[in-house]
Amino acid sequence: MDRIPLEKKVLSENDRIAARLRESYHEHGILCVNIISSPGSGKTSLLERTLERFPKGTRVAVLTGDIQTDNDARRLSRFGFPAKQITTGGTCHLDALRVERALADWSLDSLDLLIIENVGNLVCPSSYDLGEAAKIVMLSVAEGEDKPLKYPSIFAKSELLILNKVDLLPYVPFDIKLAREYARSIHPGMEILEVSCTTGQGLDQWIEWLEKRGKAVTSDK
Amino acid sequence: MDRIPLEKKVLSENDRIAARLRESYHEHGILCVNIISSPGSGKTSLLERTLERFPKGTRVAVLTGDIQTDNDARRLSRFGFPAKQITTGGTCHLDALRVERALADWSLDSLDLLIIENVGNLVCPSSYDLGEAAKIVMLSVAEGEDKPLKYPSIFAKSELLILNKVDLLPYVPFDIKLAREYARSIHPGMEILEVSCTTGQGLDQWIEWLEKRGKAVTSDK
């Protein structure tokens, strides 16, 4: 069973590149966030609602990961900010090397915020550091409140939980109080936002969270 | 980059065990299906609605995979049929060895149907043969109709697509005609059922599908 040592080797190579990326974000005063969720929880919709709220000239860029298609980058490039697709061709997560390559022809001097939308997968992306300042986990209320218990790693590692699609609460059996309890049983003190990209609920708080988190990065520089 | 040969080795070891399982299911005239979806698409709810419809004495058993918790096996054992949890402890998919071990203390002579509920993940489980007669992919209408294009592997490999939670169609932006077109662009001739575990829509057709598929296994014996 030589599998575990090899996984360790792959991960430590990833960590080396992630450390280089983290140093580079730090030098340039960039907040990098890595958004992780199941397929279809609403990551791209949240980014659409986010980018449309940013004034022209906001120094933001988006990398978006998928197994196949560049649908998401096409959806996101409509807002006039740099958006690039990373198509993994089968790999179930983004890794630091793919991020580093995607960033190679962008000037980091022109950015304050880099948002990475990971491949839709609640498991594997949690193991791959992309040099981000914060992981953010998104859970749609259509998915059931037990997910923090079933997929604890990503909830333990994420600073923020976005409970998305709260407009569907009247139609789905989702106990939001229990979801919050489960998340905080895995990660005490975890920040939690309730959001609907359909009604706009919670989007102001999300933008404020990004601003606050961005200031922490700059003041830390 | 010795990663690809190692993955191949792990997969071929898996294939060897899966072939042994397949032979064993064949000998015992068991239909084995492997249900795969994102977290929270409704696999366990479908199995609850399925088991409650089976008459006492139906020769069915369920294996259910999760990273953590035995919630699903507890939910499913209420119906009086054998149900066992496989907790992977971090691994993002079930593999044939875990299935073989879980089956070791069950008598296959007493079964006609074995339902495997995989770990919630639309990517990795598609690479691991569990000896099943058929993979079944489930997609909830809350997840968006573009998923067959973004995660083509599992749609290419599955005999049946279950479009679940169709009761939510009035509340979510999901084009079901387009979802069917996308699925069949990846897998022409794929069977598709529209199901709601809340209203019961499509459950009769699902049970009929299982019966028809079971007969094919028996007549093939």
Coordinates of C-alpha atoms in Angstrom, one line a residue:
Chain A
M1 CA 0.0 0.0 0.0
D2 CA 2.3 2.7 -1.3
R3 CA -0.7 5.0 -1.8
I4 CA -0.5 7.1 1.3
P5 CA 3.1 8.2 0.9
L6 CA 2.4 9.2 -2.7
E7 CA -0.6 11.2 -1.6
K8 CA 1.6 12.9 1.0
K9 CA 4.2 13.7 -1.7
V10 CA 1.5 15.2 -4.1
L11 CA 0.1 17.2 -1.2
S12 CA 3.5 18.5 0.0
E13 CA 4.3 19.6 -3.6
N14 CA 1.0 21.4 -3.6
D15 CA 1.8 23.0 -0.3
R16 CA 5.1 24.3 -1.6
I17 CA 3.4 26.0 -4.5
A18 CA 0.6 27.2 -2.3
A19 CA 3.1 28.8 0.1
R20 CA 4.6 30.6 -2.9
L21 CA 1.2 31.9 -4.0
R22 CA 0.3 33.0 -0.4
E23 CA 3.6 35.0 -0.2
S24 CA 2.7 36.6 -3.6
Y25 CA -0.8 37.5 -2.5
H26 CA 0.7 39.0 0.7
E27 CA 3.2 41.0 -1.2
H28 CA 0.5 42.5 -3.4
G29 CA -2.0 43.0 -0.6
I30 CA -4.5 40.7 -2.3
L31 CA -7.3 39.0 -0.5
C32 CA -7.7 35.5 -2.0
V33 CA -10.7 33.4 -1.1
N34 CA -11.4 29.8 -2.2
I35 CA -15.1 29.0 -2.4
I36 CA -16.0 25.3 -2.1
S37 CA -19.4 23.5 -2.3
S38 CA -21.3 20.6 -3.9
P39 CA -22.2 21.0 -7.5
G40 CA -25.2 23.3 -7.9
S41 CA -25.1 25.0 -4.5
G42 CA -25.0 28.4 -6.3
K43 CA -21.3 29.4 -6.3
T44 CA -21.5 31.0 -9.8
S45 CA -24.8 32.7 -9.0
L46 CA -23.3 34.3 -5.9
L47 CA -20.3 35.5 -7.9
E48 CA -22.7 37.0 -10.5
R49 CA -24.6 38.9 -7.8
T50 CA -21.3 39.9 -6.3
L51 CA -19.6 41.2 -9.4
E52 CA -22.7 43.1 -10.5
R53 CA -22.5 45.0 -7.2
F54 CA -18.9 46.1 -7.6
P55 CA -18.3 49.5 -9.1
K56 CA -16.4 49.7 -12.3
G57 CA -12.7 49.8 -11.6
T58 CA -12.9 47.5 -8.6
R59 CA -9.7 45.5 -8.6
V60 CA -11.2 42.0 -8.6
A61 CA -10.6 38.9 -10.6
V62 CA -12.2 35.4 -10.7
L63 CA -10.8 32.0 -11.4
T64 CA -13.4 29.3 -11.8
G65 CA -12.8 25.5 -11.8
D66 CA -14.8 22.8 -13.5
I67 CA -14.2 19.3 -14.8
Q68 CA -15.6 20.4 -18.2
T69 CA -17.0 23.5 -20.0
D70 CA -16.1 27.1 -19.7
N71 CA -19.7 28.0 -18.9
D72 CA -18.9 29.7 -15.6
A73 CA -16.1 31.9 -16.9
R74 CA -18.4 33.0 -19.7
R75 CA -21.2 33.8 -17.2
L76 CA -18.8 35.8 -15.1
S77 CA -16.9 37.7 -17.8
R78 CA -20.0 39.6 -18.7
F79 CA -19.4 41.9 -15.7
G80 CA -16.2 43.4 -17.1
F81 CA -13.7 42.0 -14.6
P82 CA -11.1 39.4 -15.5
A83 CA -12.5 35.9 -15.2
K84 CA -10.7 32.8 -16.3
Q85 CA -11.8 29.2 -16.4
I86 CA -9.6 26.3 -15.2
T87 CA -11.0 23.1 -16.9
T88 CA -9.5 20.2 -15.0
G89 CA -10.5 17.6 -17.5
G90 CA -11.5 15.0 -14.9
T91 CA -9.6 16.1 -11.8
C92 CA -12.0 16.6 -8.9
H93 CA -10.4 19.7 -7.3
L94 CA -8.2 22.7 -8.1
D95 CA -4.6 22.5 -7.1
A96 CA -2.0 25.3 -6.5
L97 CA -0.1 24.6 -9.7
R98 CA -3.2 25.0 -11.8
V99 CA -3.9 28.3 -10.0
E100 CA -0.3 29.5 -10.4
R101 CA -0.4 28.8 -14.2
A102 CA -3.8 30.5 -14.6
L103 CA -2.4 33.6 -12.8
A104 CA 0.8 33.7 -14.9
D105 CA -0.5 36.2 -17.5
W106 CA -2.4 38.5 -15.0
S107 CA -0.7 41.4 -13.2
L108 CA -1.2 40.9 -9.5
D109 CA -0.4 44.6 -9.1
S110 CA -3.8 45.4 -10.5
L111 CA -5.7 43.3 -8.0
D112 CA -7.1 43.6 -4.4
L113 CA -9.4 40.6 -4.5
L114 CA -9.0 37.2 -6.1
I115 CA -12.0 34.9 -5.9
I116 CA -11.5 31.3 -6.7
E117 CA -14.6 29.2 -7.4
N118 CA -13.4 25.6 -6.9
V119 CA -14.7 22.5 -8.7
G120 CA -18.2 21.4 -7.4
N121 CA -17.2 18.8 -4.7
L122 CA -17.6 19.0 -1.0
V123 CA -14.8 16.5 -0.3
C124 CA -11.5 16.6 -2.3
P125 CA -11.0 20.4 -2.6
S126 CA -10.7 20.6 1.2
S127 CA -7.3 18.9 1.0
Y128 CA -5.7 21.3 -1.5
D129 CA -4.4 24.6 -0.2
L130 CA -4.4 27.2 -3.0
G131 CA -2.6 29.9 -1.0
E132 CA -5.9 31.5 -0.1
A133 CA -6.4 33.7 3.0
A134 CA -9.8 32.0 3.7
K135 CA -11.7 29.0 2.5
I136 CA -15.5 29.6 2.3
V137 CA -17.9 26.7 2.2
M138 CA -21.3 27.1 0.7
L139 CA -24.3 24.9 1.4
S140 CA -27.7 25.2 -0.3
V141 CA -30.7 24.7 1.9
A142 CA -31.9 22.2 -0.7
E143 CA -29.1 19.9 0.4
G144 CA -30.1 19.1 3.9
E145 CA -28.8 20.4 7.3
D146 CA -26.8 17.2 8.1
K147 CA -24.0 18.0 5.6
P148 CA -21.5 19.6 8.2
L149 CA -21.6 16.2 10.1
K150 CA -21.2 14.1 7.0
Y151 CA -18.4 16.2 5.4
P152 CA -16.7 17.7 8.4
S153 CA -13.3 18.5 6.9
I154 CA -14.4 21.4 4.7
F155 CA -16.5 22.8 7.5
A156 CA -13.6 22.6 9.9
K157 CA -11.3 24.4 7.5
S158 CA -13.6 27.2 6.3
E159 CA -13.8 30.6 8.0
L160 CA -17.3 31.3 6.6
L161 CA -20.3 29.2 5.9
I162 CA -22.7 30.6 3.3
L163 CA -26.2 29.1 3.7
N164 CA -27.5 29.7 0.2
K165 CA -30.9 29.6 -1.5
V166 CA -32.7 30.5 1.8
D167 CA -35.6 31.6 -0.4
L168 CA -36.3 27.9 -0.8
L169 CA -36.8 27.3 2.9
P170 CA -40.6 27.2 2.7
Y171 CA -40.4 24.4 0.2
V172 CA -37.7 22.1 1.6
P173 CA -37.3 20.2 4.9
F174 CA -34.2 22.1 6.1
D175 CA -33.8 23.1 9.8
I176 CA -31.6 26.1 9.6
K177 CA -31.1 26.4 13.3
L178 CA -29.9 22.8 13.3
A179 CA -27.6 23.5 10.3
R180 CA -26.0 26.3 12.3
E181 CA -25.6 24.1 15.3
Y182 CA -24.0 21.2 13.3
A183 CA -21.6 23.6 11.6
R184 CA -20.5 25.1 14.9
S185 CA -20.2 21.7 16.5
I186 CA -17.5 21.0 13.8
H187 CA -16.1 24.5 13.9
P188 CA -16.9 26.6 16.9
G189 CA -17.0 30.3 16.2
M190 CA -17.5 29.7 12.4
E191 CA -19.1 32.8 10.8
I192 CA -22.4 32.0 9.0
L193 CA -24.3 34.1 6.5
E194 CA -27.8 33.3 5.2
V195 CA -28.0 34.3 1.5
S196 CA -30.4 34.2 -1.4
C197 CA -29.1 35.1 -4.8
T198 CA -32.8 35.2 -6.0
T199 CA -34.2 37.7 -3.4
G200 CA -30.8 39.4 -2.6
Q201 CA -31.1 38.5 1.1
G202 CA -27.7 38.5 2.8
L203 CA -25.8 40.0 -0.1
D204 CA -24.9 43.2 1.7
Q205 CA -23.5 41.2 4.6
W206 CA -21.5 39.1 2.2
I207 CA -20.0 42.2 0.5
E208 CA -19.2 43.6 4.0
W209 CA -17.6 40.3 5.0
L210 CA -15.3 40.6 1.9
E211 CA -14.5 44.2 2.6
K212 CA -13.7 43.5 6.3
R213 CA -11.6 40.5 5.4
G214 CA -9.8 42.5 2.7
K215 CA -8.9 45.2 5.2
A216 CA -7.5 42.5 7.5
V217 CA -5.2 41.5 4.7
T218 CA -4.0 45.0 3.9
S219 CA -3.4 46.0 7.6
D220 CA -1.5 42.7 8.0
K221 CA 0.8 43.6 5.1
Chain B
M1 CA 5.0 12.4 -12.1
D2 CA 4.5 8.8 -11.0
R3 CA 1.0 9.6 -10.0
I4 CA -0.8 8.3 -13.1
P5 CA 0.7 4.8 -13.0
L6 CA -0.2 4.5 -9.3
E7 CA -3.8 5.6 -9.9
K8 CA -3.9 3.0 -12.6
K9 CA -2.6 0.4 -10.2
V10 CA -5.1 1.3 -7.6
L11 CA -7.9 1.2 -10.2
S12 CA -6.8 -2.1 -11.6
E13 CA -6.7 -3.6 -8.1
N14 CA -10.2 -2.2 -7.7
D15 CA -11.3 -3.7 -11.0
R16 CA -10.1 -7.1 -10.0
I17 CA -12.2 -7.1 -6.8
A18 CA -15.2 -5.6 -8.7
A19 CA -15.0 -8.4 -11.2
R20 CA -15.1 -10.9 -8.3
L21 CA -18.1 -9.1 -6.8
R22 CA -19.9 -9.0 -10.2
E23 CA -19.4 -12.7 -10.6
S24 CA -20.8 -13.3 -7.2
Y25 CA -23.9 -11.2 -7.8
H26 CA -24.4 -13.1 -11.1
E27 CA -24.1 -16.5 -9.4
H28 CA -26.7 -15.4 -6.8
G29 CA -29.0 -13.7 -9.3
I30 CA -28.7 -10.4 -7.5
L31 CA -29.3 -7.0 -9.2
C32 CA -26.7 -4.6 -7.7
V33 CA -27.2 -0.9 -8.5
N34 CA -24.8 1.9 -7.5
I35 CA -26.5 5.3 -6.9
I36 CA -24.3 8.4 -7.3
S37 CA -25.0 12.1 -6.9
S38 CA -23.9 15.3 -5.3
P39 CA -24.3 15.6 -1.5
G40 CA -28.0 16.4 -0.7
S41 CA -29.6 15.4 -4.0
G42 CA -31.8 13.0 -2.2
K43 CA -30.3 9.5 -2.5
T44 CA -31.3 8.5 1.1
S45 CA -34.8 10.0 0.8
L46 CA -35.3 8.0 -2.4
L47 CA -34.2 4.8 -0.6
E48 CA -36.6 5.6 2.3
R49 CA -39.5 5.9 -0.2
T50 CA -38.3 2.8 -2.0
L51 CA -37.9 0.5 1.1
E52 CA -41.3 1.6 2.5
R53 CA -43.0 0.4 -0.7
F54 CA -41.4 -3.1 -0.6
P55 CA -43.5 -5.8 0.9
K56 CA -42.1 -7.5 4.0
G57 CA -40.0 -10.4 2.9
T58 CA -38.6 -8.5 -0.1
R59 CA -35.0 -9.8 -0.6
V60 CA -33.3 -6.4 -0.6
A61 CA -30.3 -4.9 1.3
V62 CA -28.7 -1.5 1.3
L63 CA -25.1 -0.4 1.7
T64 CA -24.7 3.4 2.2
G65 CA -21.4 5.3 2.0
D66 CA -20.5 8.5 3.8
I67 CA -17.3 10.3 4.9
Q68 CA -18.6 10.4 8.5
T69 CA -21.7 9.4 10.5
D70 CA -23.9 6.4 10.2
N71 CA -27.0 8.6 9.9
D72 CA -28.1 7.1 6.6
A73 CA -27.9 3.5 7.7
R74 CA -29.9 4.4 10.8
R75 CA -32.5 6.2 8.6
L76 CA -32.7 3.1 6.3
S77 CA -32.7 0.3 8.9
R78 CA -36.1 1.5 10.2
F79 CA -37.7 -0.4 7.3
G80 CA -36.7 -3.8 8.5
F81 CA -34.3 -4.7 5.7
P82 CA -30.6 -5.1 6.1
A83 CA -28.8 -1.8 5.9
K84 CA -25.2 -1.2 6.6
Q85 CA -23.1 2.0 6.7
I86 CA -19.7 2.2 5.2
T87 CA -17.9 5.2 6.7
T88 CA -14.9 6.1 4.6
G89 CA -13.3 8.4 7.1
G90 CA -12.3 10.9 4.5
T91 CA -12.2 9.0 1.2
C92 CA -14.4 10.6 -1.4
H93 CA -15.9 7.4 -2.9
L94 CA -16.7 3.8 -2.2
D95 CA -14.4 1.1 -3.6
A96 CA -14.9 -2.5 -4.3
L97 CA -12.8 -3.7 -1.4
R98 CA -14.9 -1.7 1.1
V99 CA -18.1 -3.2 -0.5
E100 CA -16.6 -6.8 -0.4
R101 CA -15.8 -6.4 3.3
A102 CA -19.2 -5.0 4.1
L103 CA -20.9 -7.9 2.4
A104 CA -18.7 -10.5 4.1
D105 CA -21.2 -11.2 6.9
W106 CA -24.3 -11.2 4.8
S107 CA -25.6 -14.2 3.0
L108 CA -26.0 -13.3 -0.7
D109 CA -28.3 -16.3 -1.1
S110 CA -31.0 -14.3 0.8
L111 CA -30.9 -11.3 -1.6
D112 CA -32.3 -10.4 -5.0
L113 CA -31.5 -6.7 -4.9
L114 CA -28.5 -4.9 -3.5
I115 CA -28.7 -1.1 -3.5
I116 CA -25.5 0.8 -2.9
E117 CA -25.7 4.5 -2.0
N118 CA -22.3 6.0 -2.8
V119 CA -20.6 8.9 -1.0
G120 CA -22.1 12.2 -2.1
N121 CA -19.8 13.3 -4.9
L122 CA -20.5 13.7 -8.6
V123 CA -16.9 13.2 -9.6
C124 CA -14.8 10.5 -7.9
P125 CA -17.3 7.6 -7.5
S126 CA -17.6 7.4 -11.3
S127 CA -14.1 5.9 -11.5
Y128 CA -14.7 3.0 -9.1
D129 CA -16.5 -0.1 -10.3
L130 CA -18.3 -1.8 -7.5
G131 CA -19.3 -4.8 -9.5
E132 CA -22.8 -3.3 -10.0
A133 CA -25.0 -4.1 -13.0
A134 CA -25.9 -0.5 -13.3
K135 CA -24.8 2.9 -12.2
I136 CA -27.6 5.4 -11.5
V137 CA -27.0 9.1 -11.4
M138 CA -29.3 11.4 -9.5
L139 CA -29.6 15.1 -10.1
S140 CA -31.8 17.4 -8.0
V141 CA -33.5 20.2 -9.9
A142 CA -32.1 22.6 -7.3
E143 CA -28.6 21.9 -8.8
G144 CA -29.1 23.4 -12.2
E145 CA -29.5 21.8 -15.6
D146 CA -25.9 22.2 -16.8
K147 CA -24.5 19.5 -14.6
P148 CA -24.4 16.7 -17.3
L149 CA -22.1 19.0 -19.3
K150 CA -19.9 19.9 -16.4
Y151 CA -19.6 16.4 -14.9
P152 CA -19.9 14.2 -18.1
S153 CA -18.2 11.1 -16.8
I154 CA -20.9 9.9 -14.4
F155 CA -23.6 10.7 -16.9
A156 CA -21.8 8.8 -19.6
K157 CA -21.5 5.7 -17.4
S158 CA -25.0 5.7 -15.8
E159 CA -27.9 3.7 -17.3
L160 CA -30.5 5.8 -15.6
L161 CA -30.8 9.5 -14.6
I162 CA -33.1 10.3 -11.8
L163 CA -34.2 14.0 -11.9
N164 CA -35.2 14.4 -8.3
K165 CA -37.1 17.0 -6.3
V166 CA -39.3 17.9 -9.3
D167 CA -41.7 19.4 -6.8
L168 CA -39.3 22.3 -6.5
L169 CA -39.5 23.2 -10.2
P170 CA -41.9 26.2 -9.6
Y171 CA -39.3 27.7 -7.3
V172 CA -36.0 27.1 -9.0
P173 CA -34.5 28.2 -12.4
F174 CA -34.2 24.7 -13.9
D175 CA -35.0 23.9 -17.5
I176 CA -35.9 20.3 -17.4
K177 CA -36.2 19.9 -21.2
L178 CA -32.6 21.3 -21.5
A179 CA -31.4 19.0 -18.6
R180 CA -32.8 16.0 -20.6
E181 CA -31.1 17.2 -23.8
Y182 CA -27.8 17.8 -22.1
A183 CA -27.9 14.3 -20.4
R184 CA -28.6 12.7 -23.8
S185 CA -26.0 14.7 -25.6
I186 CA -23.5 13.0 -23.2
H187 CA -25.3 9.7 -23.2
P188 CA -27.7 9.1 -26.1
G189 CA -30.5 6.7 -25.1
M190 CA -30.0 7.3 -21.4
E191 CA -33.2 6.5 -19.5
I192 CA -34.5 9.4 -17.4
L193 CA -37.1 9.4 -14.6
E194 CA -38.6 12.5 -13.0
V195 CA -39.1 11.9 -9.4
S196 CA -40.3 13.7 -6.2
C197 CA -39.8 11.9 -2.9
T198 CA -42.1 14.6 -1.4
T199 CA -45.1 14.2 -3.6
G200 CA -44.4 10.6 -4.7
Q201 CA -44.3 11.5 -8.4
G202 CA -42.3 9.0 -10.4
L203 CA -41.8 6.5 -7.6
D204 CA -44.0 3.8 -9.4
Q205 CA -41.8 4.2 -12.5
W206 CA -38.7 3.9 -10.4
I207 CA -39.9 0.6 -8.7
E208 CA -40.9 -0.7 -12.2
W209 CA -37.4 0.2 -13.5
L210 CA -35.9 -1.8 -10.6
E211 CA -38.2 -4.8 -11.3
K212 CA -37.5 -4.8 -15.0
R213 CA -33.8 -4.5 -14.4
G214 CA -33.9 -7.3 -11.9
K215 CA -35.7 -9.6 -14.4
A216 CA -32.9 -8.9 -16.9
V217 CA -30.4 -10.0 -14.4
T218 CA -32.3 -13.2 -13.6
S219 CA -33.0 -14.2 -17.2
D220 CA -29.3 -13.5 -17.9
K221 CA -28.2 -16.0 -15.2

